[in-house]
Short mmCIF file of N, CA, C and O and ligand atoms in Angstrom, two decimals:
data_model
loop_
_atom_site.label_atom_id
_atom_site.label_comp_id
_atom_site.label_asym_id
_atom_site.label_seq_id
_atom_site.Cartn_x
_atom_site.Cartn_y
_atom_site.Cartn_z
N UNK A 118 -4.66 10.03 20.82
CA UNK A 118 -3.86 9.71 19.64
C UNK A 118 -4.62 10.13 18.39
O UNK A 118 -5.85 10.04 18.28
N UNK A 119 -3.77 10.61 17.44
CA UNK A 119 -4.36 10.90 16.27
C UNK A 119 -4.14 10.11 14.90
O UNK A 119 -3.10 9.97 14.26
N UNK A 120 -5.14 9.73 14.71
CA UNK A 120 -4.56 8.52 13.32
C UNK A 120 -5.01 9.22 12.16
O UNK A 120 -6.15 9.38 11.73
N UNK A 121 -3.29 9.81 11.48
CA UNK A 121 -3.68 10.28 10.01
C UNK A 121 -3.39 9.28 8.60
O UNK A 121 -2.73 8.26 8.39
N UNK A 122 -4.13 10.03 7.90
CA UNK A 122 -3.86 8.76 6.70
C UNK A 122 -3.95 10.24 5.43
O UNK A 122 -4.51 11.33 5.36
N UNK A 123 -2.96 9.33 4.56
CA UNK A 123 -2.24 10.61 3.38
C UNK A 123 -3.10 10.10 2.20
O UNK A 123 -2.85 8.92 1.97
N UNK A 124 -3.93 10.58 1.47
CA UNK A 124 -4.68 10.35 0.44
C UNK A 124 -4.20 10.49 -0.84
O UNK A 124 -3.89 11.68 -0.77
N UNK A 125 -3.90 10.14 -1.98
CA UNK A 125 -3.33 10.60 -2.95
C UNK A 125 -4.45 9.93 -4.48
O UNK A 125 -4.55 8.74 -4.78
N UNK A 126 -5.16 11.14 -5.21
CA UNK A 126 -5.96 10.72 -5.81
C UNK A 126 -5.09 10.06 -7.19
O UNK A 126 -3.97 9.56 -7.15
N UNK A 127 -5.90 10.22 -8.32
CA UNK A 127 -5.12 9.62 -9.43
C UNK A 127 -4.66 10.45 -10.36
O UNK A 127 -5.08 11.61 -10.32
N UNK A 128 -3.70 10.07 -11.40
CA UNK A 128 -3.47 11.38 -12.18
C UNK A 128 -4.49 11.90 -13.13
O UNK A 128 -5.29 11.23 -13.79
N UNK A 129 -4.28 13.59 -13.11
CA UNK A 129 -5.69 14.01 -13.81
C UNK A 129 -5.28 14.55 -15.14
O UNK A 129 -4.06 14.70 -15.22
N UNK A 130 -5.74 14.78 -15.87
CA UNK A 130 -4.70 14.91 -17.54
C UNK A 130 -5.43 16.39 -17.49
O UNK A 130 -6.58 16.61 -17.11
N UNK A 131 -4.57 17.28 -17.92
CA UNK A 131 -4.97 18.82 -17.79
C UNK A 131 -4.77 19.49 -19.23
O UNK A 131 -3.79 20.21 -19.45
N UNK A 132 -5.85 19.20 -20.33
CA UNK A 132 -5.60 19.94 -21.60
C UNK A 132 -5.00 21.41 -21.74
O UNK A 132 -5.01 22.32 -20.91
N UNK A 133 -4.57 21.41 -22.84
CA UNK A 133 -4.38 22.52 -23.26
C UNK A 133 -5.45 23.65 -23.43
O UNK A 133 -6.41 23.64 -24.20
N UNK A 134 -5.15 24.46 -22.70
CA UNK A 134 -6.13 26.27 -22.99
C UNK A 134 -7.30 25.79 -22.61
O UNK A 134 -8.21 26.39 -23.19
N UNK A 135 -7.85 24.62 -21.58
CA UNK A 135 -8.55 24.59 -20.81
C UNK A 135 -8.12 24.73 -19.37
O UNK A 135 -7.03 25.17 -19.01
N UNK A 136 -9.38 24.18 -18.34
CA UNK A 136 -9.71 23.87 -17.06
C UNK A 136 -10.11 22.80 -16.54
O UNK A 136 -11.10 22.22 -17.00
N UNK A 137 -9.45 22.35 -15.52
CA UNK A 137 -10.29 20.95 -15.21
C UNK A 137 -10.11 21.15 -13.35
O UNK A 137 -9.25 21.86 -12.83
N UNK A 138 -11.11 20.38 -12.65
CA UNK A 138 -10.96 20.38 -11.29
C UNK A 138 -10.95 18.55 -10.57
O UNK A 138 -10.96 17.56 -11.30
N UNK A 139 -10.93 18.49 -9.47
CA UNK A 139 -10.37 16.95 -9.39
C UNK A 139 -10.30 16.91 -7.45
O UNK A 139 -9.72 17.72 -6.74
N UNK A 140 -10.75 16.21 -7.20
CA UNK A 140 -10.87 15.91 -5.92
C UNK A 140 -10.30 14.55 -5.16
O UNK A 140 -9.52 13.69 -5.56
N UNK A 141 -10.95 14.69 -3.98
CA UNK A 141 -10.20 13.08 -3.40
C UNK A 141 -11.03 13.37 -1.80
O UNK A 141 -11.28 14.35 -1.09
N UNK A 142 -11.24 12.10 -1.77
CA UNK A 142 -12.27 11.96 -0.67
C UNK A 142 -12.02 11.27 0.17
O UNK A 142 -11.96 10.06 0.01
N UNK A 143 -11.74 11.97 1.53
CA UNK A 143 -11.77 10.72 2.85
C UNK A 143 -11.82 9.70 3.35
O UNK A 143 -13.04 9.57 3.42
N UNK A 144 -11.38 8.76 3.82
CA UNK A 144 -12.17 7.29 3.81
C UNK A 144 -13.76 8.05 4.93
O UNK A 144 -13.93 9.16 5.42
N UNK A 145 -14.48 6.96 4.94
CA UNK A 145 -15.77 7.51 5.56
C UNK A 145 -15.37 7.06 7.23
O UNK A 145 -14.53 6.28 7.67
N UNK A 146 -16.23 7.79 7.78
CA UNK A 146 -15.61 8.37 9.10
C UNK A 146 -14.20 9.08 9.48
O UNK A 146 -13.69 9.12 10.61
N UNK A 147 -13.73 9.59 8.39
CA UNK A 147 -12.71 10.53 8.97
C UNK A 147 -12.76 12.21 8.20
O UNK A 147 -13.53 12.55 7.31
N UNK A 148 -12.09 12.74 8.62
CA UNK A 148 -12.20 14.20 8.34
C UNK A 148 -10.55 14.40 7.76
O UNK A 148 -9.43 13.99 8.06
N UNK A 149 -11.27 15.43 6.57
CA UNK A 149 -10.15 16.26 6.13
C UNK A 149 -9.32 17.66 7.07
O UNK A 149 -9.99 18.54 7.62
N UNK A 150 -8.28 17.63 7.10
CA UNK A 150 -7.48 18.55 7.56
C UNK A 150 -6.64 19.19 6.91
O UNK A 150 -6.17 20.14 7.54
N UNK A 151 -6.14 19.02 5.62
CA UNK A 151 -5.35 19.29 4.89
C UNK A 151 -5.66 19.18 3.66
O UNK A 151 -6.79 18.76 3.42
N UNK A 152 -4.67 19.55 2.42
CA UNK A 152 -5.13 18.73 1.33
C UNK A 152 -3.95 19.82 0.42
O UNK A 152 -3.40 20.83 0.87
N UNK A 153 -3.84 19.27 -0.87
CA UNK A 153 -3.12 20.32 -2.09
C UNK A 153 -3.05 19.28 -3.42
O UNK A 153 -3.49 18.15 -3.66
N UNK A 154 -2.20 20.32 -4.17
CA UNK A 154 -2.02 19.17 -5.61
C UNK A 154 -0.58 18.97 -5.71
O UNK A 154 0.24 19.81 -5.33
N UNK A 155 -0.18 17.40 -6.43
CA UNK A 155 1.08 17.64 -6.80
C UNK A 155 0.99 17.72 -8.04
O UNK A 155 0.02 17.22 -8.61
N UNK A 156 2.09 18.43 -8.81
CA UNK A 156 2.24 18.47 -10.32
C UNK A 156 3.00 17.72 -11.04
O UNK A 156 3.95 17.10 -10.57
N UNK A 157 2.79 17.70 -11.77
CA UNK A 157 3.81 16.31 -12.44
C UNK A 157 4.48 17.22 -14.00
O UNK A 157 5.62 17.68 -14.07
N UNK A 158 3.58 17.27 -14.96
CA UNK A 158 4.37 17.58 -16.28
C UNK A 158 3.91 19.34 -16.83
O UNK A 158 4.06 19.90 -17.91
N UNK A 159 3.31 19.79 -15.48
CA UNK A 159 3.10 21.12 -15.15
C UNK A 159 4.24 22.25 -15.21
O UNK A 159 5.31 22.24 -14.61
N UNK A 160 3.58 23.56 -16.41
CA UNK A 160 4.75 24.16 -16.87
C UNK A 160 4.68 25.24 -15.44
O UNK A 160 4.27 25.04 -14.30
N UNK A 161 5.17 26.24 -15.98
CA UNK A 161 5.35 27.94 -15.44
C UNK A 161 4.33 28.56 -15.76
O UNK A 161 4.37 29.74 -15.41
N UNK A 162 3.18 28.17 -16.43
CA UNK A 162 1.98 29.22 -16.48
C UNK A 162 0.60 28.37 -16.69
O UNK A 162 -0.40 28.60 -17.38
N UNK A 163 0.87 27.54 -16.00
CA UNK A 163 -0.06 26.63 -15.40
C UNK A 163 -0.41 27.41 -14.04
O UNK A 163 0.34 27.84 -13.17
N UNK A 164 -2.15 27.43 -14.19
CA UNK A 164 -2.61 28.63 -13.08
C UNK A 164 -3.25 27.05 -12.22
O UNK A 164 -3.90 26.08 -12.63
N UNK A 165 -2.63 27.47 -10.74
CA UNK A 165 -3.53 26.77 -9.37
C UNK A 165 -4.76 27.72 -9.41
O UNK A 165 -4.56 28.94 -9.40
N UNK A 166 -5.64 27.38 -9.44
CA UNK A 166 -7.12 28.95 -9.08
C UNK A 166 -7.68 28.46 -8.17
O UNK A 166 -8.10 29.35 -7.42
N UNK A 167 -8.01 27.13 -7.70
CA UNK A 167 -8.42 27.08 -6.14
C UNK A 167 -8.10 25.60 -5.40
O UNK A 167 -8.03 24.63 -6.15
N UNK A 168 -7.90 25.35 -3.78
CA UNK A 168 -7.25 24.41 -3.07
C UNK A 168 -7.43 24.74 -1.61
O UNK A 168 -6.84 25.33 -0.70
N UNK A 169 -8.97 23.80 -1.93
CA UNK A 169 -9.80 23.90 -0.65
C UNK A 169 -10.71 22.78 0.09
O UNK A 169 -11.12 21.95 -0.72
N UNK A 170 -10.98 22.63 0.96
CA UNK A 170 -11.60 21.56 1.68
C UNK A 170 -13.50 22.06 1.56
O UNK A 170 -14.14 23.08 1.85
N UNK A 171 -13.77 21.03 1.10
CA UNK A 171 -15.56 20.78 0.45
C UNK A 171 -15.78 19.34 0.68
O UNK A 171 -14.86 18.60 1.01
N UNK A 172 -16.87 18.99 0.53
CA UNK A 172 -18.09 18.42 1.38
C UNK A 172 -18.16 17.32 0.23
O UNK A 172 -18.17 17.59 -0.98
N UNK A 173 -18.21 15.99 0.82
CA UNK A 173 -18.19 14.75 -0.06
C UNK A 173 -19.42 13.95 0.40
O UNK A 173 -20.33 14.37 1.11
N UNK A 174 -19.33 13.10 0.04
CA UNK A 174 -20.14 12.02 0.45
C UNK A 174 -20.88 12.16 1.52
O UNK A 174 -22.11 12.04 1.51
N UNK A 175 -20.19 12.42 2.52
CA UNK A 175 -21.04 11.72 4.18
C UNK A 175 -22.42 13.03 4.40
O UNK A 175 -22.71 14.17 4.05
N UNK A 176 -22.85 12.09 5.08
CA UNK A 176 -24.36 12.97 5.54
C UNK A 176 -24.68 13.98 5.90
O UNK A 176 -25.88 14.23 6.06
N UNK A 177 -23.28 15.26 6.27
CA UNK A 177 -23.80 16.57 6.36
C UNK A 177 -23.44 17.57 5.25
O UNK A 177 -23.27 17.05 4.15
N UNK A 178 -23.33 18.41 5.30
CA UNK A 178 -23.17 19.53 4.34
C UNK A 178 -21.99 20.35 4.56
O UNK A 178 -21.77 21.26 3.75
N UNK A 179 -20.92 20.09 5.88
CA UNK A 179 -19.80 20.59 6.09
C UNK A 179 -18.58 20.57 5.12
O UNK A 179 -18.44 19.48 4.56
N UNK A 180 -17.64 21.56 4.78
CA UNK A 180 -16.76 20.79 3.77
C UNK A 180 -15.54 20.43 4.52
O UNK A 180 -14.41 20.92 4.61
N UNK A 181 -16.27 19.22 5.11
CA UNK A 181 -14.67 18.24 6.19
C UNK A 181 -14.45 16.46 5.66
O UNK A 181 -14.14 15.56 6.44
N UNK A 182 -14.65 16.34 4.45
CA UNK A 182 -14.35 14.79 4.30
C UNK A 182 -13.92 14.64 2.37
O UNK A 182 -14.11 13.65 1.65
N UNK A 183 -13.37 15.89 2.01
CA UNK A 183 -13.17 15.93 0.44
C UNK A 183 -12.21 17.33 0.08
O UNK A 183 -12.55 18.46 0.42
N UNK A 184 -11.13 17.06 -0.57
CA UNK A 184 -10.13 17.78 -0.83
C UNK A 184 -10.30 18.41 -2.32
O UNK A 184 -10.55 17.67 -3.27
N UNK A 185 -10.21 19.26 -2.40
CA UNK A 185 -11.04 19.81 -4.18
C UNK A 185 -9.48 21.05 -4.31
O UNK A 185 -8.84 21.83 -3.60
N UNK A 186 -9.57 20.30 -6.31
CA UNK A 186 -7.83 21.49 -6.54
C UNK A 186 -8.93 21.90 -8.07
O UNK A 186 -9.87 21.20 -8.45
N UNK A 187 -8.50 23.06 -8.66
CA UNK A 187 -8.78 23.57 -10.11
C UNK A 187 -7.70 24.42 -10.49
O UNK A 187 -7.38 25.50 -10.00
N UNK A 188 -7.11 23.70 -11.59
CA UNK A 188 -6.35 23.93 -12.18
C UNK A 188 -6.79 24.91 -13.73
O UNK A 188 -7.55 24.43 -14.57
N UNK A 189 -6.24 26.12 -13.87
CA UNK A 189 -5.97 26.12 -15.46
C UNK A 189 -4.91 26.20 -16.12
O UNK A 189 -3.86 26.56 -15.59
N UNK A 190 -5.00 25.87 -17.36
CA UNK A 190 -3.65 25.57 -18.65
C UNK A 190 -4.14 26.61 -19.49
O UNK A 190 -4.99 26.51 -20.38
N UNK A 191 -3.54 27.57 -19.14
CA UNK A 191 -3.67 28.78 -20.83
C UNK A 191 -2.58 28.29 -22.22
O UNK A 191 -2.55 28.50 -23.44
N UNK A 192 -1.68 27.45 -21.13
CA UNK A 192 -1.08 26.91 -22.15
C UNK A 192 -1.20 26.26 -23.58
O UNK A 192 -2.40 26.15 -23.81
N UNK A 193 -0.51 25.81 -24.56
CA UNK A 193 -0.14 24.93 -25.34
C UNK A 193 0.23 23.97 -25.21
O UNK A 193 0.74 23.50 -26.23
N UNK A 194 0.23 23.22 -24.18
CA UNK A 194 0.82 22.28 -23.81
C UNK A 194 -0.30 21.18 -22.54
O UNK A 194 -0.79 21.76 -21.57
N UNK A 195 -0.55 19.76 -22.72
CA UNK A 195 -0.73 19.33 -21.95
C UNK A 195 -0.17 19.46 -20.26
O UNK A 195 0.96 19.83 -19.94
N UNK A 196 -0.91 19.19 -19.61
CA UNK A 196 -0.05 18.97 -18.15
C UNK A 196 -1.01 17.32 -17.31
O UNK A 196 -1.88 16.65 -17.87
N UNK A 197 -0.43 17.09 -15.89
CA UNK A 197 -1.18 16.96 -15.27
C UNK A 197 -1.11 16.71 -13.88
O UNK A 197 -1.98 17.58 -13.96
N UNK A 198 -1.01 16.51 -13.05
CA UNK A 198 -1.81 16.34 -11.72
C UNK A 198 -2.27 15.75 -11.15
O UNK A 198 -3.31 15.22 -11.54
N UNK A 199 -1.62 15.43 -9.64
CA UNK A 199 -2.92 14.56 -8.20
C UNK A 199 -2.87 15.67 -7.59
O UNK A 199 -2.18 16.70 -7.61
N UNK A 200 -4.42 14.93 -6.61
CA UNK A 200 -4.98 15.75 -5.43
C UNK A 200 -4.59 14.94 -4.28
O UNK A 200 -4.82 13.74 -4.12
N UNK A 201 -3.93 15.82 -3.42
CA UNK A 201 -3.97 15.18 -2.10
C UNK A 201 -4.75 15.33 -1.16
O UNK A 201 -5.74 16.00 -1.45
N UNK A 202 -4.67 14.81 0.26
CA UNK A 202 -5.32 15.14 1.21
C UNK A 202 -4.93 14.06 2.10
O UNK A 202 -4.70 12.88 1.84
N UNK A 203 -4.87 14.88 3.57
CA UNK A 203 -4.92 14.73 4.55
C UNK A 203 -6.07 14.58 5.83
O UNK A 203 -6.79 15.38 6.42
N UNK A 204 -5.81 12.91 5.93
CA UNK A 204 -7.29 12.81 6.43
C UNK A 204 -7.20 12.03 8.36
O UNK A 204 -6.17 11.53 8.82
N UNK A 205 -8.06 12.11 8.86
CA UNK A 205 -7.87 12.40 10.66
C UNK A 205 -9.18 12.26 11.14
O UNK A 205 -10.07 13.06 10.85
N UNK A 206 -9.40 10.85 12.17
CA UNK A 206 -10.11 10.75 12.65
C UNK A 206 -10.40 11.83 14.01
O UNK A 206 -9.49 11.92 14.84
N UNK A 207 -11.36 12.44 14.16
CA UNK A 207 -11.74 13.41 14.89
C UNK A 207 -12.74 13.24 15.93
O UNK A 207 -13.62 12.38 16.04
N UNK A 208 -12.46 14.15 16.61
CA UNK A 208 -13.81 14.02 17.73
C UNK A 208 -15.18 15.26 17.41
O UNK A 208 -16.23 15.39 18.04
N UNK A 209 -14.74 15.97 16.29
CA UNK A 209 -16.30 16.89 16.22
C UNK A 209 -15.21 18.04 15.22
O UNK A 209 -14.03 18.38 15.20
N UNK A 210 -16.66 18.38 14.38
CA UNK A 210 -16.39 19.35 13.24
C UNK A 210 -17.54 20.21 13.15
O UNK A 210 -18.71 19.83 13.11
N UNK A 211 -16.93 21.98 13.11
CA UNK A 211 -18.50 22.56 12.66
C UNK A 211 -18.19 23.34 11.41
O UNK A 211 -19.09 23.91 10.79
CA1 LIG B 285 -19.17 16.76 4.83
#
């Protein structure tokens, strides 16, 4: 059996004609499998630039227990954003 659990971080406030990045982390002992962002007040030229699984807390250096999004706003306009992730107790990760 596989016991997943849906992570949903908090909202992240995304200035104008900057960058910001924003994560969300596993409970401990389980592993990431998934992960993305949802958008909330995010226009049409609001850039996703990366949405990938990296290495949190726990004691190795693998990136299997932390969901990482970076967003940019070339915009004029505020936006903002959660990170999700999808998390799964496992039997082994390399
Ligand atoms: Ca790790």
């Amino acid at each position: 059996m596989v016991a997943l659990q849906y992570i949903e971080g908090p909202t992240i406030l995304l200035l104008a004609n900057t960058g910001v990045g924003s994560s969300v982390d596993c409970p401990a002992g389980t592993s990431v499998v998934s992960g993305g962002a949802r958008p909330f007040t995010i226009g049409p030229d609001v850039i996703l630039d990366s949405s990938f699984p990296s290495d949190g807390a726990d004691a190795d250096t693998i990136p299997d227990d932390r969901w990482s999004v970076f967003y940019n706003n070339p915009t004029a306009s505020n936006s903002n954003f959660r990170v999700n992730a999808v998390c799964a107790t496992v039997n082994s990760v390399s």
